[in-house]
Tab-separated table of C-alpha atoms in Angstrom:
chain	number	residue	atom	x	y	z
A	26	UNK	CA	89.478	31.457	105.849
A	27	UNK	CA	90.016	35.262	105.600
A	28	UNK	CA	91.646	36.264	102.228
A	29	UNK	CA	95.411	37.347	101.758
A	30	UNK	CA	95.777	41.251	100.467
A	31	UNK	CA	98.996	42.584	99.967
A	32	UNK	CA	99.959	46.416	100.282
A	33	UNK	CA	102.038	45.904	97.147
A	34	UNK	CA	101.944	43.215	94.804
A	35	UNK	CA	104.672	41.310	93.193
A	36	UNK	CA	104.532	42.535	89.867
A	37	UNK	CA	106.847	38.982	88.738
A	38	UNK	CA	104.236	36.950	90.139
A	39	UNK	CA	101.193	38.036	87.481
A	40	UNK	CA	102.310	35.734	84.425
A	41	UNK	CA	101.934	32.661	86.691
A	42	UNK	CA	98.457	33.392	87.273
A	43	UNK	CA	95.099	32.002	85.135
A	44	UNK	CA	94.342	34.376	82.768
A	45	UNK	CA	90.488	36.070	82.836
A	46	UNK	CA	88.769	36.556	80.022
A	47	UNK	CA	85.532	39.135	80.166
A	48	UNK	CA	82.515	36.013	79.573
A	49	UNK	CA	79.549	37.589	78.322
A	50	UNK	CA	78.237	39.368	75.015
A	51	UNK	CA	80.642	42.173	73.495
A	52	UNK	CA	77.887	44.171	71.996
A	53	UNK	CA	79.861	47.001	69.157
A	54	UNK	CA	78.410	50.294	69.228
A	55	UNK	CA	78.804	51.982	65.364
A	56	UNK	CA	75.716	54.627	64.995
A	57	UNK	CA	74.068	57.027	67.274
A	58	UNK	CA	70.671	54.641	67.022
A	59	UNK	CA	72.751	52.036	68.582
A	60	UNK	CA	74.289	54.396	71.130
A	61	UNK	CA	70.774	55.567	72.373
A	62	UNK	CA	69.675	51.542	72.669
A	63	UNK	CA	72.787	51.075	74.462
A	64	UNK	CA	72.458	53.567	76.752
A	65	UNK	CA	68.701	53.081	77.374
A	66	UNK	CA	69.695	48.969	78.575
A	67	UNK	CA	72.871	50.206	80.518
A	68	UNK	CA	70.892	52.990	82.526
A	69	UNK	CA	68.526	50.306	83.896
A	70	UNK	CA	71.431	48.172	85.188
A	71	UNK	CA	72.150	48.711	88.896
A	72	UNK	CA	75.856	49.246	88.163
A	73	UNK	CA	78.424	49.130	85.812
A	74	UNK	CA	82.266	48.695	84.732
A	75	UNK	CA	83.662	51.948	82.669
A	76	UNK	CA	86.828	52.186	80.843
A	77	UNK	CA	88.760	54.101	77.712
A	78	UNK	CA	90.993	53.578	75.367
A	79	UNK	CA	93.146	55.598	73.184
A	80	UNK	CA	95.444	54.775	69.881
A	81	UNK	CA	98.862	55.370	71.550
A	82	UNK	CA	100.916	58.204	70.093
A	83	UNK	CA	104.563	57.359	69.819
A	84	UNK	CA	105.551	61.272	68.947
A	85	UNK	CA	106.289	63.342	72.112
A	86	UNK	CA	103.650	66.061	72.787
A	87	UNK	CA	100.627	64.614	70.705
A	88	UNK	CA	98.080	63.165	72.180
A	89	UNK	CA	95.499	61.558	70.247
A	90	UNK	CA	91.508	61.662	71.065
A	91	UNK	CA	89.885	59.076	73.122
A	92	UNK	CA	89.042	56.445	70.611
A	93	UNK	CA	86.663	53.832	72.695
A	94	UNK	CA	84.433	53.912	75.296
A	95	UNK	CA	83.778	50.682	76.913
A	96	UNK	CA	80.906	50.158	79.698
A	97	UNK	CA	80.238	46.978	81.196
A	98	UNK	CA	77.205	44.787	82.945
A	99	UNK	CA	77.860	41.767	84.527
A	100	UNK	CA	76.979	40.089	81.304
A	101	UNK	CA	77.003	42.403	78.465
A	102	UNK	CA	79.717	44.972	77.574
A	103	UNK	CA	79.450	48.188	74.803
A	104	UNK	CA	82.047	49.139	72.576
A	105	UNK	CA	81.156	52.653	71.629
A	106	UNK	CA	83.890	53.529	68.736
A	107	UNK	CA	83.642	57.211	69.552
A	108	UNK	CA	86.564	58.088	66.536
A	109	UNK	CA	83.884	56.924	64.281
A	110	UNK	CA	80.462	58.265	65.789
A	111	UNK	CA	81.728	61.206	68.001
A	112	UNK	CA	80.461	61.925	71.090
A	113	UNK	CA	76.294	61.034	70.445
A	114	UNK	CA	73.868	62.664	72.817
A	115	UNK	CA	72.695	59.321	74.204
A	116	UNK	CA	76.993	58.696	75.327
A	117	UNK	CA	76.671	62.493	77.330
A	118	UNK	CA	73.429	61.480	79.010
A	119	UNK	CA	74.891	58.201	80.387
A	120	UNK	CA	77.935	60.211	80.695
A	121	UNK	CA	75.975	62.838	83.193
A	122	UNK	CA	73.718	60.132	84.681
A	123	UNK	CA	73.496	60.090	88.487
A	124	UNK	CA	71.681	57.230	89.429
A	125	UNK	CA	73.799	53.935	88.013
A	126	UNK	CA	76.951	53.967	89.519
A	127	UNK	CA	79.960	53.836	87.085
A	128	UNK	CA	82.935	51.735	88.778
A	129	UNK	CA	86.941	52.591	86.716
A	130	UNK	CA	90.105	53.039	87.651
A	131	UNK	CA	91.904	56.582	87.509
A	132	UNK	CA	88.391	58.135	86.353
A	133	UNK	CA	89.499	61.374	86.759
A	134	UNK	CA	92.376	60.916	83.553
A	135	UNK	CA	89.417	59.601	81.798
A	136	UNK	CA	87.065	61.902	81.940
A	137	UNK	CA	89.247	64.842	81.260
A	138	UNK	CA	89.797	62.837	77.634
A	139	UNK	CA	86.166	62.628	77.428
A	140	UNK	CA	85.640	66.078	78.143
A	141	UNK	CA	88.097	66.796	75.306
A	142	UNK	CA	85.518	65.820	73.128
A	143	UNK	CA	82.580	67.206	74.415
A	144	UNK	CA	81.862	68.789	77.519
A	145	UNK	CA	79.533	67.408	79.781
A	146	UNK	CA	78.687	67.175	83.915
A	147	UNK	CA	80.623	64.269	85.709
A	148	UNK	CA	77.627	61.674	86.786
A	149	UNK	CA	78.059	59.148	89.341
A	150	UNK	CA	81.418	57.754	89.139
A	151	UNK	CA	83.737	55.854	91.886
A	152	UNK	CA	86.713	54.885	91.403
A	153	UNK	CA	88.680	51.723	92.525
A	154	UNK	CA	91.894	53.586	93.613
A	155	UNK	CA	89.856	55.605	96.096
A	156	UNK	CA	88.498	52.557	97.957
A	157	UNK	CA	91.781	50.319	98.007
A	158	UNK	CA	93.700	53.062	99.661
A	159	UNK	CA	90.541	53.045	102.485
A	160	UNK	CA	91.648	49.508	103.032
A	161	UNK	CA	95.582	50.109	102.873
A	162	UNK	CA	96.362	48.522	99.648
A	163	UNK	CA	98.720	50.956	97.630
A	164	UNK	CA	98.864	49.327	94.295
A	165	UNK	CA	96.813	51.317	91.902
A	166	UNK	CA	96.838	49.320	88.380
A	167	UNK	CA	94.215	47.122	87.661
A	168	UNK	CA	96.278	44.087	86.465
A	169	UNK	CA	97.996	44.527	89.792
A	170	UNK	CA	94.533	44.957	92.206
A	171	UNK	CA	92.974	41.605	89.996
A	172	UNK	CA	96.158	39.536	90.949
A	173	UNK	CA	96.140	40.753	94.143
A	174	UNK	CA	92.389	40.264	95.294
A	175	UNK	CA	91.567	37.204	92.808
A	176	UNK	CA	95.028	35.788	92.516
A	177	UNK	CA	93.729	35.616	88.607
A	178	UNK	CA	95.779	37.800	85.535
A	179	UNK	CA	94.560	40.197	83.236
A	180	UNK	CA	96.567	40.380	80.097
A	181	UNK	CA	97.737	43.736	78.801
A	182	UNK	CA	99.173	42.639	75.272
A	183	UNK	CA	96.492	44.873	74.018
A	184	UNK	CA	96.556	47.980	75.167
A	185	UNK	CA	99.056	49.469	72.733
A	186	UNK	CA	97.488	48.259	70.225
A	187	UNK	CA	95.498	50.815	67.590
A	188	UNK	CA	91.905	51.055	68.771
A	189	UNK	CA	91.356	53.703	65.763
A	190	UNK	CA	91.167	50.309	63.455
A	191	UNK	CA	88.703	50.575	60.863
A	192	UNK	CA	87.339	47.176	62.672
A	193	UNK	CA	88.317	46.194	66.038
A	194	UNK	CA	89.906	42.544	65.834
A	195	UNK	CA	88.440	39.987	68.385
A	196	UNK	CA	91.228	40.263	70.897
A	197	UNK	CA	91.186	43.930	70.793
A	198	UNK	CA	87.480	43.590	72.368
A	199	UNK	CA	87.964	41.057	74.554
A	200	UNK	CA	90.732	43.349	76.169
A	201	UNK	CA	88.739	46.135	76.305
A	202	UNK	CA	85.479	44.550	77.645
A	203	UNK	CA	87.737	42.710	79.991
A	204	UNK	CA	89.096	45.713	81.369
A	205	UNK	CA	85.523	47.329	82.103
A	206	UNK	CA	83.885	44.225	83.732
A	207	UNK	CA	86.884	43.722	85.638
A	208	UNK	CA	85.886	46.799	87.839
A	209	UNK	CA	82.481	45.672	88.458
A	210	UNK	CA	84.275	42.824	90.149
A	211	UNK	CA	86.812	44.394	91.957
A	212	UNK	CA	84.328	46.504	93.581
A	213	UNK	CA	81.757	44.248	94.913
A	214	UNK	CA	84.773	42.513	96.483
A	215	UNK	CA	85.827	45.206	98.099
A	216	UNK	CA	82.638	46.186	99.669
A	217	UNK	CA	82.053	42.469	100.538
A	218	UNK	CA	85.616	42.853	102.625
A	219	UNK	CA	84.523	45.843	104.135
A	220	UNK	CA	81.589	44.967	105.250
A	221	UNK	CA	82.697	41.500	106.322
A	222	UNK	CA	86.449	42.328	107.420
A	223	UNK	CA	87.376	39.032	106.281
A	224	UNK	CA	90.699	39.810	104.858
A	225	UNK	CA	93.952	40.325	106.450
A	226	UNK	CA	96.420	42.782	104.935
A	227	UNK	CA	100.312	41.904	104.374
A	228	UNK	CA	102.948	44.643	104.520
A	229	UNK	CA	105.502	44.516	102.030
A	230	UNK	CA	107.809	46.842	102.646
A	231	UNK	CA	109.659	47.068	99.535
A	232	UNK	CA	109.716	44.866	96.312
């Protein structure tokens, strides 16, 4: 049975959906000797989830600095709390790598934050939005794409929350490791469906 895509998805339709939670070991990255174990295990993966976060600014023109950097495995996902150990060489070198892919969503916003902090040469990075245009999906939010190709929700009550917390409270990391494993899935998916074609694509035209 080929699976149902939708150009655009109904937005009202998420909250009725089983919520999914990121399953493996949330691993909290707090000194530059942990970054450069992290980074050693991550670099020998054969891909990974990436993602950001930032403390939200409510005061129009500030923008504060990219607070946590999350990369996922399959199974294991690092919080690096870069507002507390900077930018480490061991987060630039996986930062530059070009051998591991590195799957996100809107990379290109991300990066530029990252660069903000340091600057460093973009490694091997693809993002999601490029490849669900390819297919004719036009949705580009990652709550959106999940509910769309595994008719599953991710929650968002997180995201505004402050990731510059002195400690990051369980839900906080189970957002944000959600978030970056969520990619890893999304994008085997979608290169399953291209190479299979066994999807069929529904037009909405508006919603």
């Amino acid at each position: 049975m080929k699976k149902i895509l939708y150009n655009k998805y109904d937005k009202s339709k998420i909250n009725t959906l089983p919520r999914v939670v990121f399953p493996g070991r949330i691993e909290v990255v707090l000194t530059e000797a942990e970054a450069e174990k992290a980074v050693d295990y991550l670099l020998a993966q054969p891909i990974l989830g990436i993602d950001t976060e930032t403390r939200p600014s409510f005061k129009k023109g500030r923008l504060n600095q990219v607070a946590l950097l999350q990369v996922s495995t399959h199974d294991v996902c690092f919080l690096f709390r870069l507002n507390l150990i900077g930018m480490p060489q061991a987060v630039v070198r996986l930062l530059e790598d070009q051998s591991v892919p590195k799957i996100g969503l809107s990379l290109h916003d991300d990066l530029m934050m990252l660069q903000r902090r340091v600057e460093f040469n973009r490694g091997y990075f693809i993002d999601l939005q490029d490849k669900v245009k390819k297919i004719g999906v036009e949705d580009m939010s990652l709550q959106k794409l999940f509910a769309n190709f595994f008719n599953q929700r991710i929650s968002k009550r997180e995201r505004l929350s402050n990731w510059e917390m002195d400690v990051l409270g369980d839900k906080q990391k189970t957002y944000a490791a959600t978030d970056a494993w969520t990619c890893i899935l999304l994008y085997e998916e979608l290169l399953r469906l291209e190479q299979t074609g066994d999807y069929s694509l529904v037009i909405i035209e508006e919603l």
